[in-house]
Tab-separated table of C-alpha atoms and ligand atoms in Angstrom:
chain	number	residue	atom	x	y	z
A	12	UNK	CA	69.272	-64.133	-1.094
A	13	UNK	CA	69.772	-60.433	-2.696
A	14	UNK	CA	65.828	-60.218	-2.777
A	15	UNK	CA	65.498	-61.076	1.083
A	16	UNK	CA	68.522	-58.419	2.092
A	17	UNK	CA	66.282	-56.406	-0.427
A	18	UNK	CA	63.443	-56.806	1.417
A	19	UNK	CA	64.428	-56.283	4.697
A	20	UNK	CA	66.000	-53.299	3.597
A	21	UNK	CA	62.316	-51.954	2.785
A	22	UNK	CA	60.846	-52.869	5.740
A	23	UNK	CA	63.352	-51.340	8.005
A	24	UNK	CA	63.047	-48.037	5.606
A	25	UNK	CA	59.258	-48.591	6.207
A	26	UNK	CA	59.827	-48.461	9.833
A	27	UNK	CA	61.762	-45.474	10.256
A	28	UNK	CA	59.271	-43.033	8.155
A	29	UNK	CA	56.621	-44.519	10.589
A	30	UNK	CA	55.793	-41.920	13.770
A	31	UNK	CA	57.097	-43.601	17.191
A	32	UNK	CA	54.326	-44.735	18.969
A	33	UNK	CA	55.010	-42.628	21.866
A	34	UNK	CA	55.733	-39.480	20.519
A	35	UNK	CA	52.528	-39.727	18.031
A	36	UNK	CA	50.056	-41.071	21.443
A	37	UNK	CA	51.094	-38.276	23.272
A	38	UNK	CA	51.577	-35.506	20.831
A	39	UNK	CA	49.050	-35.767	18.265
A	40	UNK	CA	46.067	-37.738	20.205
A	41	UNK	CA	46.929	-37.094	23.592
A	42	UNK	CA	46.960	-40.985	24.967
A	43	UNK	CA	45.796	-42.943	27.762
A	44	UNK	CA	42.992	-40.362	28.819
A	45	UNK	CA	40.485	-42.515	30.532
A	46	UNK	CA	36.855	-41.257	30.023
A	47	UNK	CA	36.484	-40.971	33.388
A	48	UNK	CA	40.122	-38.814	33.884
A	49	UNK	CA	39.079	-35.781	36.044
A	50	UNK	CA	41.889	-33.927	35.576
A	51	UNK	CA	44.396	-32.299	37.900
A	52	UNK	CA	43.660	-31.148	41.528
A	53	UNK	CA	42.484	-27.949	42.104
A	54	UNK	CA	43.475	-26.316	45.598
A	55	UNK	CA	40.717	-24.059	47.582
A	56	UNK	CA	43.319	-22.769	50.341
A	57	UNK	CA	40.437	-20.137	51.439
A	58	UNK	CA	37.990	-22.906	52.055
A	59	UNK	CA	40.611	-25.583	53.066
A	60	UNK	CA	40.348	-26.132	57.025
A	61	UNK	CA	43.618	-27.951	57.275
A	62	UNK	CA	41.809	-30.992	58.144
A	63	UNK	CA	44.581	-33.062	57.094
A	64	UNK	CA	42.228	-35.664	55.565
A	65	UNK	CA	43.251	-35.831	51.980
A	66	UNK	CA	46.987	-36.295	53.045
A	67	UNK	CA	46.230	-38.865	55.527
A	68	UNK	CA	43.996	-41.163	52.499
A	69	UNK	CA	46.294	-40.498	49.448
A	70	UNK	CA	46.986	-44.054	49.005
A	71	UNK	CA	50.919	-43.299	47.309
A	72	UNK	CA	51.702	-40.630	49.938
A	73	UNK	CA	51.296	-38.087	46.982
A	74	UNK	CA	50.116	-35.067	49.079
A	75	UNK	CA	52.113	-33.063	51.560
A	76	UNK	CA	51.083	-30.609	53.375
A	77	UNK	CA	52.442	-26.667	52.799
A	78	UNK	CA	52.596	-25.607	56.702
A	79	UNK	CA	50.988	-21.629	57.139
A	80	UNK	CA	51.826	-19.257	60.079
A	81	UNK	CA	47.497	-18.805	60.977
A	82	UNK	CA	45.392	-21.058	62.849
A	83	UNK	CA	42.952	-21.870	60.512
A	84	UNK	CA	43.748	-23.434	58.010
A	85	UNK	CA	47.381	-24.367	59.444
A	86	UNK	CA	48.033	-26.074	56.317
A	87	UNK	CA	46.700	-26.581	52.548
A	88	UNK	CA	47.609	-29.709	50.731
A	89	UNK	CA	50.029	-29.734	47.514
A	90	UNK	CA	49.890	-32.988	45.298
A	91	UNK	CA	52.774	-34.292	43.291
A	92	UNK	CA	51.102	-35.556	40.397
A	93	UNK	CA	54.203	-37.696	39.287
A	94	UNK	CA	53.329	-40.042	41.802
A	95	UNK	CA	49.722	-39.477	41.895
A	96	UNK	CA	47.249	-42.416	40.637
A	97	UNK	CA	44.147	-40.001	40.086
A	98	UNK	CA	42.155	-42.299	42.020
A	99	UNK	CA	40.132	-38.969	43.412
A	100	UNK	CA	39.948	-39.966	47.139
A	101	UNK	CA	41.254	-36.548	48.511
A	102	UNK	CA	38.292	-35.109	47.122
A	103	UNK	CA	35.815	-37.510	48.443
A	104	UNK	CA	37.354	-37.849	51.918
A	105	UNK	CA	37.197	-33.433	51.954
A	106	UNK	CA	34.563	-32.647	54.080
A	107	UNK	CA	34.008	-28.716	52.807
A	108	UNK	CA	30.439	-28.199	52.191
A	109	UNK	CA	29.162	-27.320	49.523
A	110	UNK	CA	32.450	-27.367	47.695
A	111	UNK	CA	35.487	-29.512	47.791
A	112	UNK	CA	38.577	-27.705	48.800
A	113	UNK	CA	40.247	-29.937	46.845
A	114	UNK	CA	39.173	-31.477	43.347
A	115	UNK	CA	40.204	-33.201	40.397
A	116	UNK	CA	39.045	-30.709	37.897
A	117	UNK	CA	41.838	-28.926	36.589
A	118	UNK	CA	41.960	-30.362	33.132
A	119	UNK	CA	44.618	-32.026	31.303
A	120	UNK	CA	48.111	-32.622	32.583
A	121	UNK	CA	50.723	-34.023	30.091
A	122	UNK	CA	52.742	-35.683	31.774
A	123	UNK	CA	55.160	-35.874	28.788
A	124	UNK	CA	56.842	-33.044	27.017
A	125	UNK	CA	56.151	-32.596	23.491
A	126	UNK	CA	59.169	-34.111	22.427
A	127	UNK	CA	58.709	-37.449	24.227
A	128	UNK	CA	61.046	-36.726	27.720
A	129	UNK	CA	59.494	-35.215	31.138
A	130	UNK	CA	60.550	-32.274	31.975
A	131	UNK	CA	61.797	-31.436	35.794
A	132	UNK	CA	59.918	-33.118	38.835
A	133	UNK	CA	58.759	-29.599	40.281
A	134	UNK	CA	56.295	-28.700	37.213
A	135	UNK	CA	54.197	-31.905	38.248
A	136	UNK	CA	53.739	-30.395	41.505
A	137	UNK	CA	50.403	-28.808	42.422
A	138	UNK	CA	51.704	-26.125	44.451
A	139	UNK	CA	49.549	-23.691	46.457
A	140	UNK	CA	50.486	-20.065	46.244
A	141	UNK	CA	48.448	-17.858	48.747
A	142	UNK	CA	48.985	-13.909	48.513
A	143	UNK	CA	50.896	-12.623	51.542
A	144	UNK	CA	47.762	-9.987	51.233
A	145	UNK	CA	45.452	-12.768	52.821
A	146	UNK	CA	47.413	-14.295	55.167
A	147	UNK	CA	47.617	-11.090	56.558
A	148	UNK	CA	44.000	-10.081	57.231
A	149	UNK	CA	43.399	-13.748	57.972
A	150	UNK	CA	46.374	-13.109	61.076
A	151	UNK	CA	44.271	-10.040	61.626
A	152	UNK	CA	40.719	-11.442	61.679
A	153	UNK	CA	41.971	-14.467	64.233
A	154	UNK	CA	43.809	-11.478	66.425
A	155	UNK	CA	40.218	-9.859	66.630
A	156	UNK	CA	38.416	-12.787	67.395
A	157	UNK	CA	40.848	-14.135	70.162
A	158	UNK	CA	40.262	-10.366	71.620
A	159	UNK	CA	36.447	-10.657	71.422
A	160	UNK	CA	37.145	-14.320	73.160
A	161	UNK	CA	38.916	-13.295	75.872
A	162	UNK	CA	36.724	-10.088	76.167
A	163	UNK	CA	33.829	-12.161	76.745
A	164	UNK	CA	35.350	-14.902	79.327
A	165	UNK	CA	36.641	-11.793	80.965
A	166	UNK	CA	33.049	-10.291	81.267
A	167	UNK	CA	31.279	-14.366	82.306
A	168	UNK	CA	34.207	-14.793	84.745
A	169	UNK	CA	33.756	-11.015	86.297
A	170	UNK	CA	29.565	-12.190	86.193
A	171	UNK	CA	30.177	-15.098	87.627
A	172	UNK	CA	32.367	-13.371	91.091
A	173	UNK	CA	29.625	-11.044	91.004
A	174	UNK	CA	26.679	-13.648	91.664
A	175	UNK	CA	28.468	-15.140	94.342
A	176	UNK	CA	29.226	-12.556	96.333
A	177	UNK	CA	25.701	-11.209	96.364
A	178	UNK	CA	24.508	-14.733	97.446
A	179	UNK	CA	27.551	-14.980	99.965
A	180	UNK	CA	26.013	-11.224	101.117
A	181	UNK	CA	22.479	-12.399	100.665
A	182	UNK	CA	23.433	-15.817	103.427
A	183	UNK	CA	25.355	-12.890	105.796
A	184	UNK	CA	22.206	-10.641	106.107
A	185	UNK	CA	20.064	-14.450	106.446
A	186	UNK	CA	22.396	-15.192	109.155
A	187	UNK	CA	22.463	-12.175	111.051
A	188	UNK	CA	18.478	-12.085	110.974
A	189	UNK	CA	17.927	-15.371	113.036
A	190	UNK	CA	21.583	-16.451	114.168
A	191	UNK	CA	22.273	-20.313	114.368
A	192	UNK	CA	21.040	-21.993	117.818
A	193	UNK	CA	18.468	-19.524	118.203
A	194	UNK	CA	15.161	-20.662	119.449
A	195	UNK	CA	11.745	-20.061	117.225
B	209	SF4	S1	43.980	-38.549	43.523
B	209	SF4	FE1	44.478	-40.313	44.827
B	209	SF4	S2	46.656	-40.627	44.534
B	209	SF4	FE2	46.209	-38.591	43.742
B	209	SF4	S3	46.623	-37.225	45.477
B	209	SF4	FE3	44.444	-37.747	45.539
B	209	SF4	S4	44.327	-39.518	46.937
B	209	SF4	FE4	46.472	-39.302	46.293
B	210	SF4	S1	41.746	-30.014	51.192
B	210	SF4	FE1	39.973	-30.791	52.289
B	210	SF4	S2	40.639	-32.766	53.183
B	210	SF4	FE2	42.497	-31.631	52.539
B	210	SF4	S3	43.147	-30.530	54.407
B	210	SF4	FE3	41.846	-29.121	53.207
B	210	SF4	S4	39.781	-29.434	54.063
B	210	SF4	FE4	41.013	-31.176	54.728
């Protein structure tokens, strides 16, 4: 009897000086990385066209879309990677050419702390920050080209009047040179 309570005293002792499983996967071998893993998303807002494709594929509804006050794009995605599956679809459903706006190719993401607890919700969030700098001269390069747009519908409209009142003119002179009714 004394040698089993003995015993069992051992092995618990054993137990504790052994490393949790969890804290030793994800600490000292970082765990569960599947050789295929491509990492975290990577965001191209200045190729992105706002397309909305990646949000509308994300199987878990892990992307939502950061609105922007310009045309093009009128959005960028940003993925919360807490509910993310990695399964990479955003990227293959992007249709930038010849590079994804978004990818999987940021590189690691722990998504546990190194002492074994998660830390807030917003730090798995791939958020997009664009410089108020290029939103800017993007609001100014869409100002010029609406200008230029309307410049040159002004100019085919103002072409267009033009050629039909010379033909209008052109039928007024044909008229008055041999007047309807009158005998050949
Ligand atoms: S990798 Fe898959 S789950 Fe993650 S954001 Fe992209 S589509 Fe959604
Ligand atoms: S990242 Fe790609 S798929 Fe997503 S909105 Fe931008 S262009 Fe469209």
């Amino acid at each position: 009897m004394l040698f089993q309570i003995s015993e069992r005293i051992l092995r618990v002792l054993k137990a504790l000086k052994e490393p949790r499983i969890a804290v030793k996967d994800v600490v000292k071998e970082p765990a569960h990385k599947s050789p295929i893993f491509r990492g975290r998303h990577t965001v191209r807002y200045d190729i992105c066209t706002g397309c909305d494709a990646c949000n509308k594929i994300c199987p878990v509804d892990a992307i939502k879309m950061k609105p922007l006050p310009i045309k093009r794009p009128n959005k960028v995605p940003e993925v919360n990677l807490a509910i993310c599956i990695f399964c990479g679809l955003c990227e293959d459903v992007c249709p930038t050419k010849p590079e994804k706006a978004i990818k999987l190719a940021g590189g690691d993401i722990e998504m546990v702390t190194h002492d074994g607890t998660h830390e807030t919700l917003e730090n798995f969030w791939v958020r997009v920050n664009i410089p108020e700098e290029w939103i800017e001269q993007k609001k100014k390069e869409e100002e010029e080209k609406a200008r230029k747009k309307a410049e040159m519908m002004a100019k085919k409209k103002a072409e267009a009047e033009a050629k039909k009142k010379a033909e209008e003119e052109a039928q007024k002179k044909q008229e008055i040179k041999s007047p309807k009714g009158e005998e050949k």
